[in-house]
XYZ file of C-alpha atoms in Angstrom:
622
model
C 123.321 126.875 109.227
C 124.834 125.719 112.573
C 125.353 122.129 112.417
C 124.671 121.289 116.074
C 122.380 117.905 114.919
C 126.187 116.231 114.538
C 127.420 117.260 117.973
C 124.297 115.985 119.505
C 125.142 112.370 117.887
C 128.096 112.135 119.478
C 127.209 113.031 122.924
C 124.148 110.260 122.806
C 126.310 108.060 121.953
C 128.716 108.836 125.880
C 125.172 109.235 127.544
C 123.026 107.088 129.112
C 120.662 104.627 127.652
C 117.914 106.390 129.503
C 118.652 109.582 127.874
C 118.907 108.196 124.944
C 115.757 107.195 124.762
C 114.174 110.714 125.470
C 115.613 111.876 122.450
C 113.676 109.678 119.346
C 114.539 112.491 116.708
C 117.771 110.826 116.451
C 116.624 107.062 116.180
C 117.823 104.574 112.999
C 118.052 107.964 110.817
C 118.237 107.053 106.918
C 121.486 107.726 105.586
C 122.417 111.592 105.173
C 119.347 112.587 107.485
C 120.389 114.583 111.009
C 117.363 114.823 112.582
C 113.403 113.710 112.044
C 110.180 116.011 113.593
C 107.211 113.951 114.457
C 106.927 109.977 114.778
C 104.759 109.660 111.962
C 100.549 108.619 111.915
C 99.266 106.105 113.760
C 98.589 103.944 110.453
C 97.322 100.841 112.385
C 96.974 98.175 115.360
C 98.808 98.184 118.600
C 99.362 95.559 120.753
C 100.440 94.259 124.268
C 103.585 92.821 125.155
C 102.208 89.574 126.915
C 103.175 90.966 130.270
C 101.534 94.171 130.065
C 104.929 96.226 129.915
C 105.589 97.478 126.791
C 102.706 98.646 123.640
C 103.612 97.959 120.159
C 102.211 100.839 117.259
C 102.223 100.580 114.090
C 102.914 103.822 112.332
C 103.311 105.267 108.860
C 107.829 105.099 110.157
C 107.568 102.175 111.904
C 107.406 100.506 115.106
C 107.100 102.134 118.178
C 107.273 100.476 121.167
C 106.310 102.187 124.479
C 106.585 101.801 128.213
C 103.155 100.846 128.706
C 103.183 103.030 132.170
C 104.843 106.226 131.611
C 104.393 106.005 127.603
C 107.889 106.674 127.360
C 109.178 105.888 124.019
C 111.601 102.867 123.933
C 112.214 102.205 120.707
C 112.002 102.574 116.831
C 111.472 99.593 114.588
C 112.605 100.916 111.387
C 112.791 98.827 108.172
C 109.940 99.028 106.635
C 109.909 101.012 103.309
C 106.145 102.296 103.828
C 103.594 102.400 106.476
C 103.079 99.374 109.388
C 99.533 98.564 109.172
C 99.331 95.623 111.930
C 101.493 94.263 114.480
C 101.389 91.420 116.538
C 103.853 89.921 119.900
C 104.388 86.308 119.866
C 102.894 84.449 122.896
C 106.495 84.472 124.306
C 107.260 88.491 123.877
C 110.286 87.010 121.822
C 109.160 88.378 118.537
C 107.142 91.333 117.083
C 105.853 90.962 114.016
C 104.812 93.736 111.396
C 103.008 94.107 108.126
C 102.956 96.801 105.998
C 101.647 98.106 102.770
C 105.186 97.437 101.101
C 103.850 93.529 100.597
C 106.538 92.496 103.731
C 106.357 91.703 107.338
C 109.238 92.094 108.866
C 110.279 89.489 112.447
C 112.161 91.701 115.041
C 114.106 90.157 118.106
C 112.810 92.085 121.046
C 115.685 91.659 123.029
C 117.989 93.534 120.437
C 115.583 95.301 119.034
C 116.829 93.634 115.336
C 114.659 92.637 112.385
C 115.684 88.639 112.395
C 114.037 88.125 108.882
C 112.064 89.796 106.079
C 109.073 88.269 104.040
C 107.357 89.331 101.106
C 103.944 87.751 102.120
C 101.659 88.746 99.474
C 101.384 90.673 96.105
C 99.709 93.745 97.992
C 99.264 95.449 101.995
C 99.418 93.350 104.722
C 96.214 94.020 106.552
C 96.473 91.580 109.500
C 99.257 89.423 111.371
C 98.786 86.868 113.939
C 100.275 84.164 116.020
C 99.069 81.309 116.675
C 98.565 80.455 120.258
C 101.421 78.012 120.384
C 103.778 80.792 118.939
C 104.835 77.588 116.170
C 101.958 79.238 112.895
C 102.408 82.503 111.961
C 99.122 83.656 109.645
C 99.065 86.844 107.638
C 96.415 88.656 105.504
C 96.172 90.766 102.453
C 93.847 93.033 100.018
C 94.800 90.024 97.190
C 92.095 88.007 99.271
C 94.653 85.313 100.574
C 95.317 84.475 104.288
C 98.887 82.710 104.274
C 100.162 80.594 106.747
C 103.715 79.552 107.863
C 105.926 77.667 110.148
C 107.791 80.117 112.225
C 110.760 77.743 113.075
C 111.258 76.676 109.155
C 109.959 79.785 107.597
C 111.980 81.122 104.820
C 112.012 83.858 102.219
C 108.585 83.353 100.974
C 108.431 79.359 102.190
C 104.977 79.993 103.173
C 102.810 76.417 104.610
C 99.694 77.029 101.999
C 97.553 79.544 101.013
C 93.588 80.261 101.632
C 92.461 81.734 98.723
C 88.816 80.833 98.439
C 87.883 84.245 99.875
C 85.379 86.712 97.760
C 86.945 90.103 98.635
C 90.296 91.395 100.470
C 91.250 90.466 104.039
C 90.759 92.713 107.231
C 91.458 90.836 109.813
C 92.331 87.978 110.868
C 92.600 85.439 114.254
C 93.518 82.419 115.515
C 91.074 80.681 118.110
C 92.596 80.123 121.688
C 93.450 76.198 120.964
C 94.965 77.002 117.539
C 92.807 75.101 116.163
C 91.022 77.425 113.485
C 91.675 80.884 111.974
C 88.910 83.322 111.443
C 88.929 85.981 108.581
C 86.631 88.692 107.372
C 86.393 90.090 104.406
C 85.074 92.857 102.287
C 81.373 90.814 101.496
C 80.081 91.265 104.943
C 81.018 87.680 105.888
C 83.000 86.297 108.603
C 84.807 83.083 107.588
C 86.545 79.781 109.918
C 89.402 77.538 108.374
C 90.712 74.888 109.912
C 94.131 75.633 110.172
C 95.614 71.832 109.713
C 92.943 70.111 106.780
C 92.692 74.089 105.102
C 89.008 73.677 104.533
C 86.888 76.217 104.836
C 84.396 75.024 108.477
C 81.292 77.830 108.016
C 80.605 81.391 107.327
C 78.753 83.636 109.506
C 76.432 85.726 107.557
C 74.392 88.885 109.221
C 75.929 92.308 109.027
C 74.907 93.950 106.345
C 77.795 96.110 105.782
C 81.816 95.461 105.634
C 83.294 93.717 108.638
C 86.288 95.492 110.030
C 87.454 93.656 113.515
C 86.838 90.445 114.778
C 88.239 88.367 117.850
C 87.588 85.066 119.737
C 86.756 84.602 123.476
C 89.055 83.504 125.672
C 87.308 80.018 125.671
C 86.967 80.027 122.124
C 83.416 79.616 121.828
C 82.340 82.921 120.283
C 82.946 85.762 118.007
C 82.824 89.107 118.203
C 82.978 91.447 115.413
C 82.360 94.952 114.486
C 80.991 96.617 111.322
C 80.512 99.505 109.024
C 77.129 99.067 109.771
C 77.746 100.238 112.839
C 77.260 97.461 115.102
C 78.960 94.926 116.818
C 77.552 90.850 116.646
C 78.638 87.952 118.801
C 78.694 84.816 117.285
C 78.368 80.609 118.614
C 82.191 79.994 117.066
C 81.233 76.718 116.836
C 77.702 76.989 114.789
C 77.456 80.446 113.138
C 74.543 80.773 114.863
C 73.878 84.820 115.534
C 73.891 85.160 119.498
C 73.437 88.967 119.951
C 73.507 92.915 118.385
C 74.949 95.316 120.463
C 74.006 98.732 119.497
C 75.191 102.170 120.264
C 77.794 103.378 118.061
C 76.526 105.831 115.742
C 79.133 105.059 113.013
C 81.533 102.030 111.763
C 82.873 99.772 114.551
C 86.513 99.600 113.583
C 88.260 97.348 116.520
C 86.836 95.323 119.334
C 88.445 92.986 121.925
C 87.479 90.350 124.423
C 88.599 90.987 128.160
C 90.622 88.383 129.750
C 88.396 86.658 131.509
C 85.840 86.926 128.451
C 83.213 89.317 130.558
C 83.840 92.763 128.582
C 83.699 93.489 125.094
C 85.489 96.838 124.354
C 84.837 98.633 120.597
C 86.124 101.285 119.298
C 84.078 103.510 116.231
C 84.367 106.082 114.102
C 82.328 107.982 115.972
C 85.420 108.984 118.428
C 83.961 106.672 121.196
C 85.188 103.772 123.013
C 82.322 101.253 124.522
C 82.582 98.601 126.888
C 79.947 96.210 126.914
C 78.630 93.217 129.074
C 79.486 90.679 126.521
C 76.955 88.062 127.983
C 73.966 89.929 128.069
C 74.957 92.607 125.488
C 73.926 95.635 128.478
C 76.321 98.420 127.195
C 78.508 99.169 130.881
C 80.681 102.523 129.889
C 81.729 104.730 127.811
C 84.724 106.649 127.083
C 85.300 109.963 125.184
C 88.083 111.920 124.619
C 89.557 111.169 121.549
C 89.090 114.176 118.640
C 89.408 111.931 115.300
C 88.063 108.321 115.071
C 89.377 105.505 117.322
C 91.385 103.051 114.988
C 92.160 100.304 117.366
C 91.253 99.237 120.941
C 93.154 96.116 123.287
C 92.773 95.310 126.820
C 96.348 94.999 129.267
C 97.089 91.276 129.856
C 96.364 92.067 133.143
C 92.176 93.205 132.264
C 92.476 96.127 133.875
C 93.468 98.844 131.056
C 92.213 99.677 127.820
C 94.623 100.887 125.252
C 93.331 103.032 121.747
C 94.915 104.376 118.873
C 92.985 107.030 117.520
C 93.262 109.134 113.952
C 93.753 112.240 116.297
C 97.497 110.892 116.642
C 97.509 109.681 120.104
C 97.290 106.942 122.224
C 94.803 106.868 125.204
C 95.260 104.085 128.508
C 92.011 104.114 130.027
C 90.680 102.732 133.528
C 88.341 99.539 133.072
C 86.803 99.581 136.563
C 86.685 103.619 136.714
C 86.722 104.461 133.492
C 89.274 107.248 133.970
C 91.404 108.376 131.387
C 94.969 107.639 132.651
C 97.674 108.955 129.954
C 97.944 109.988 126.155
C 101.043 108.876 124.233
C 101.718 111.982 122.529
C 104.344 113.240 119.513
C 102.639 111.073 116.709
C 101.720 113.682 113.569
C 99.182 113.798 110.353
C 100.408 113.858 107.197
C 102.815 116.624 106.192
C 102.433 118.826 102.778
C 104.606 121.698 103.237
C 107.983 122.562 104.602
C 109.754 125.918 104.514
C 112.719 127.606 106.557
C 112.931 131.357 107.476
C 115.061 133.612 106.297
C 117.494 133.442 108.696
C 117.514 129.642 108.830
C 116.570 129.674 112.639
C 112.852 128.393 112.150
C 111.409 125.481 110.318
C 107.482 125.908 109.757
C 105.617 122.601 108.448
C 101.599 121.336 107.856
C 99.734 119.337 107.225
C 96.254 117.496 107.846
C 96.388 118.595 111.571
C 94.802 121.678 110.432
C 97.537 123.401 112.368
C 101.214 125.385 111.236
C 103.934 124.241 113.707
C 106.864 125.941 114.205
C 110.344 124.335 115.128
C 114.135 125.246 115.869
C 115.687 124.473 113.441
C 119.047 123.960 114.953
C 117.698 121.438 117.742
C 114.349 120.025 116.650
C 112.362 120.814 119.490
C 109.035 122.478 118.673
C 108.381 126.025 119.444
C 104.881 126.530 118.838
C 101.727 126.021 116.471
C 99.069 128.545 114.959
C 95.763 127.063 115.607
C 92.625 129.044 113.422
C 92.320 126.572 109.864
C 89.729 123.915 110.071
C 90.801 122.045 107.104
C 94.158 120.834 105.966
C 96.496 123.275 105.468
C 98.272 122.825 102.279
C 100.791 125.139 101.979
C 102.470 127.655 103.498
C 105.629 130.592 103.152
C 107.315 132.924 105.488
C 107.725 136.919 104.363
C 111.322 138.082 103.029
C 111.985 140.023 106.871
C 110.689 136.419 108.214
C 108.048 138.261 110.592
C 105.027 136.541 108.950
C 103.873 133.464 107.752
C 100.943 132.570 105.470
C 99.262 129.810 104.924
C 96.986 128.044 102.863
C 93.935 125.633 103.348
C 91.098 123.239 102.132
C 89.021 125.689 104.507
C 88.941 128.384 101.191
C 91.040 131.005 103.292
C 94.840 132.129 103.157
C 95.681 132.866 106.611
C 98.485 135.183 107.778
C 100.536 135.089 111.245
C 102.888 136.742 113.389
C 105.966 134.368 113.174
C 107.690 135.443 116.775
C 103.645 136.006 118.689
C 102.025 133.500 117.045
C 98.913 136.332 116.377
C 96.889 135.818 113.669
C 96.653 139.063 111.579
C 94.524 138.248 108.491
C 91.900 136.359 106.972
C 92.074 136.533 103.234
C 88.784 134.548 101.829
C 88.026 135.023 97.946
C 89.079 131.312 96.582
C 87.193 128.532 96.778
C 90.103 126.337 97.516
C 93.570 127.376 97.600
C 96.616 125.230 96.868
C 99.945 127.151 97.393
C 101.181 131.176 98.674
C 104.089 132.872 98.011
C 105.572 135.882 99.245
C 107.147 138.731 96.125
C 110.992 139.298 96.559
C 110.078 143.223 98.645
C 107.519 141.423 100.765
C 104.709 143.461 99.393
C 102.703 141.446 97.709
C 101.139 137.894 98.118
C 100.495 135.645 95.293
C 98.426 132.659 95.613
C 96.703 129.945 93.132
C 94.188 127.981 93.488
C 91.257 125.265 92.696
C 89.595 127.802 90.956
C 91.460 128.287 88.487
C 92.689 131.512 89.187
C 96.034 133.015 90.519
C 94.979 135.826 93.092
C 97.448 139.468 94.054
C 96.941 140.720 97.946
C 98.308 143.512 98.898
C 100.859 141.461 102.160
C 100.263 144.690 104.648
C 96.527 144.736 104.742
C 95.189 141.488 103.406
C 93.501 143.677 100.655
C 92.990 141.598 97.007
C 93.843 143.966 94.163
C 94.909 141.497 91.085
C 93.200 138.549 89.381
C 95.292 136.989 86.737
C 92.153 134.989 84.623
C 92.383 132.658 81.437
C 93.560 129.663 83.391
C 91.956 126.118 81.848
C 92.253 123.981 85.266
C 93.354 124.318 88.793
C 96.349 126.169 89.567
C 98.789 123.633 91.888
C 101.258 126.245 92.738
C 102.527 129.792 92.248
C 105.916 131.225 92.272
C 108.025 134.205 92.056
C 110.800 135.173 90.029
C 113.848 136.118 92.399
C 113.953 139.275 90.525
C 110.277 140.145 91.474
C 109.084 140.807 87.576
C 107.451 137.470 86.699
C 105.129 134.537 88.342
C 104.730 131.382 87.263
C 102.390 128.973 87.469
C 102.040 125.201 86.495
C 98.227 124.515 85.382
C 96.040 121.489 85.555
C 96.420 121.552 81.523
C 100.041 120.189 81.609
C 101.543 123.630 81.104
C 102.857 126.517 82.708
C 102.170 129.754 82.467
C 104.515 133.101 83.260
C 102.740 136.183 83.808
C 104.077 139.910 84.955
C 103.641 140.125 87.854
C 103.207 144.229 87.521
C 100.956 144.400 84.745
C 99.216 140.777 85.156
C 100.007 140.233 81.441
C 99.840 136.676 80.360
C 103.592 136.568 78.642
C 104.451 132.591 77.871
C 102.994 129.024 78.368
C 105.232 127.005 78.233
C 104.433 123.101 77.109
C 106.424 119.883 76.929
C 105.106 117.920 80.134
C 102.695 114.656 79.168
C 100.306 115.204 82.430
C 100.047 117.529 85.330
C 102.798 119.662 86.738
C 103.156 120.057 90.553
C 106.111 122.295 90.836
C 108.193 125.046 89.185
C 111.520 126.761 90.622
C 112.999 129.751 89.508
C 117.416 129.676 89.651
C 118.321 132.560 91.593
C 119.229 134.400 88.846
C 115.643 133.859 87.341
C 116.996 133.237 84.361
C 115.969 129.655 84.352
C 112.921 127.698 85.317
C 112.591 123.801 86.636
C 109.225 122.087 86.843
C 108.220 118.812 88.084
C 105.426 117.213 86.539
C 102.985 113.493 86.860
C 104.967 112.289 84.036
C 107.616 111.587 86.090
C 109.769 113.653 84.608
C 111.549 117.264 85.830
C 111.907 119.828 82.521
C 114.455 122.843 82.443
C 113.308 125.668 80.533
C 114.852 128.956 79.864
C 112.737 131.583 81.511
C 112.690 134.403 78.834
C 112.298 132.540 75.639
C 110.413 129.377 76.976
C 112.687 127.194 75.426
C 112.810 123.816 76.831
C 116.421 123.390 77.793
C 116.906 119.841 79.313
C 114.829 117.066 80.853
C 116.291 114.996 83.869
C 114.394 111.529 84.453
C 115.019 108.682 87.342
C 112.250 109.358 89.442
C 109.468 106.214 89.012
C 106.238 108.628 90.297
C 104.496 111.699 90.272
C 107.239 114.711 90.976
C 105.650 116.940 93.683
C 108.366 119.835 94.450
C 111.520 120.837 92.443
C 114.072 123.645 94.197
C 117.228 125.038 92.828
C 120.227 125.186 95.270
C 121.179 128.751 96.507
C 123.571 129.148 93.931
C 121.664 127.406 91.088
C 124.412 124.636 90.382
C 121.881 121.287 92.304
C 117.884 121.021 91.331
C 116.372 119.477 94.230
C 113.166 116.850 93.426
C 110.838 115.754 95.734
C 108.315 112.772 94.716
C 106.021 110.639 95.337
C 108.203 107.543 95.079
C 109.295 108.778 98.291
C 112.633 109.407 97.321
C 114.348 113.116 96.950
C 117.002 113.376 94.311
C 119.745 115.992 93.762
C 120.672 116.313 89.982
C 123.757 118.914 88.306
C 121.711 121.910 86.770
C 124.546 122.204 83.685
C 124.970 118.362 83.168
C 121.573 116.854 83.908
C 123.721 114.564 85.356
C 121.916 112.668 88.265
C 124.164 113.573 91.621
C 122.531 111.715 95.091
C 119.558 109.786 95.938
C 118.108 110.760 99.305
C 115.944 107.645 100.660
C 114.386 107.434 104.315
C 110.251 108.543 103.941
C 108.042 105.758 103.974
C 104.775 107.483 102.255
C 104.690 109.706 98.965
C 107.147 113.691 99.233
C 104.875 116.135 99.087
C 107.241 119.714 99.684
C 111.065 120.130 100.206
C 113.044 123.210 101.771
C 116.178 123.813 101.324
C 117.720 126.200 104.015
C 119.562 129.984 102.483
C 123.174 128.472 103.618
C 122.233 125.909 101.239
C 123.604 123.154 103.868
C 120.389 121.720 104.891
C 117.329 120.344 103.374
C 113.776 119.918 104.959
C 111.451 117.433 103.241
C 108.082 116.790 104.593
C 106.427 113.725 103.717
C 103.100 112.019 103.852
C 104.441 109.652 106.413
C 103.967 112.461 108.586
C 107.498 113.483 109.204
C 110.375 116.406 108.588
C 113.409 114.850 107.821
C 116.232 116.938 108.016
C 119.581 116.293 105.306
C 122.880 117.379 105.336
C 124.228 118.453 101.617
C 127.798 118.319 101.764
C 129.135 121.409 100.415
C 131.346 119.713 97.578
C 127.903 118.404 96.360
C 127.563 120.266 92.986
C 131.406 118.806 91.650
């Protein structure tokens, strides 16, 4: 495979900052990676800078910084090892705080875009972060029912001032009052609590919502609090007495986010019903509805001048809207949903990926640029594969279908519909047969040219998570949900062997290039190497700390490569079992890996919504 990425990296160091800012596929790559496809999914909150010129977006791979007017990518703040849930600018705009699923929050200098400190804030997810209005104090909420307060100037690792712990459920969101004297929090018991910042005492509890409270905001004058709930309503409360003032009804699903306009006259809410609504904060009257997102709205916020609303959605777009006219102003695109499978074309020119966004993406494997998408599936696309001649792609989906596509034109060729849910599909080495594994406990063989089903392999006692042909085309291997692997004759469908040894479900298998070995990865965190002819267990590879979702052999058979839900990729020497190298860079579970036919490039697809391309040195097997 041509290594144009090295040339790109050299060129990018010589050109202007503006040009560099365009090629975000190269930003902050982990060691050994050459490009990143996709920006990851929008994982949490969005925040305007105090001057309104920038937007910070919490994503699955870090904090993206955008020009708030043009939508241009300005930077990616990376360093978290799991998705970022919450992000906030300090009042002076000099610092960004980000909290993540990894139990930490980072502080970033906005001039250098470097992290100034990392703090382990709680024992579990950091669900919310907030600066006090004077920028002196910082608060974090977590899924461990705690709010922790920190003094920013004197902050050291884990040196918080105090912890508010008399909360019966996880903290969903926290907010400082405009004067900084109190802090409000919502939790899983359907209530809002208000605390005195100086004395740490609980001042009052707001009760009235009939389900979880997901969001809250103080009015600019501090006199009222707005809240949004899973009960589909917004409520307005007197901040001083906890009296319920008003209920706003109109959303048809849970309310995920709420914000006041800078002058306090308008409320904006974002909902699971995919809409954004404006309300008169004084009367509760609906003013306007913004529609355009194709999935639920996670977060809404006003620009500092009150003229624009920014919204982030599960459709992985950020949209800007005019408050006065309701017009959609701009869409920030490029964020991608969870990736479940990746595959190189036989000629190595194309990389295909698929996932939760229901489409198959094709990318130029040399330039990391998108080529086309195949649309037609109605649910998550779980697996894909190229035919041996590269002219056809087969994809499987949770919509219970397999689809065949013309690689070059994008035309839909056939839909295969006999499984109840399809996990995996693969072509035979001669390209004449397609084999699929399903949740219905069956393996089915199909004619690749016309899509006819001609054979079903029955007798499995559980779900078929994976299927693979041996390179010589004689054998089909499939891991079953009962912790075993079964081998079948590709010609007759006869059951040949059952491999037993794993202590939990097996999620991936692969034959060596000469068809004599079989490697398997399991939920028991181990990799097993088997004699594919006799079924004997030859060796066990251990080192991953979570479920092993994918295993492959290098084209020369000397290396085994594994991907895991521990977010890492490991390379192993096939003959000795020695661990060669660990590739670290994804921030969420790795679901599949594919190696180019020349063995020089590895692609990994992750639940973090990205595909990373890695260079495998030619001496890696030594």
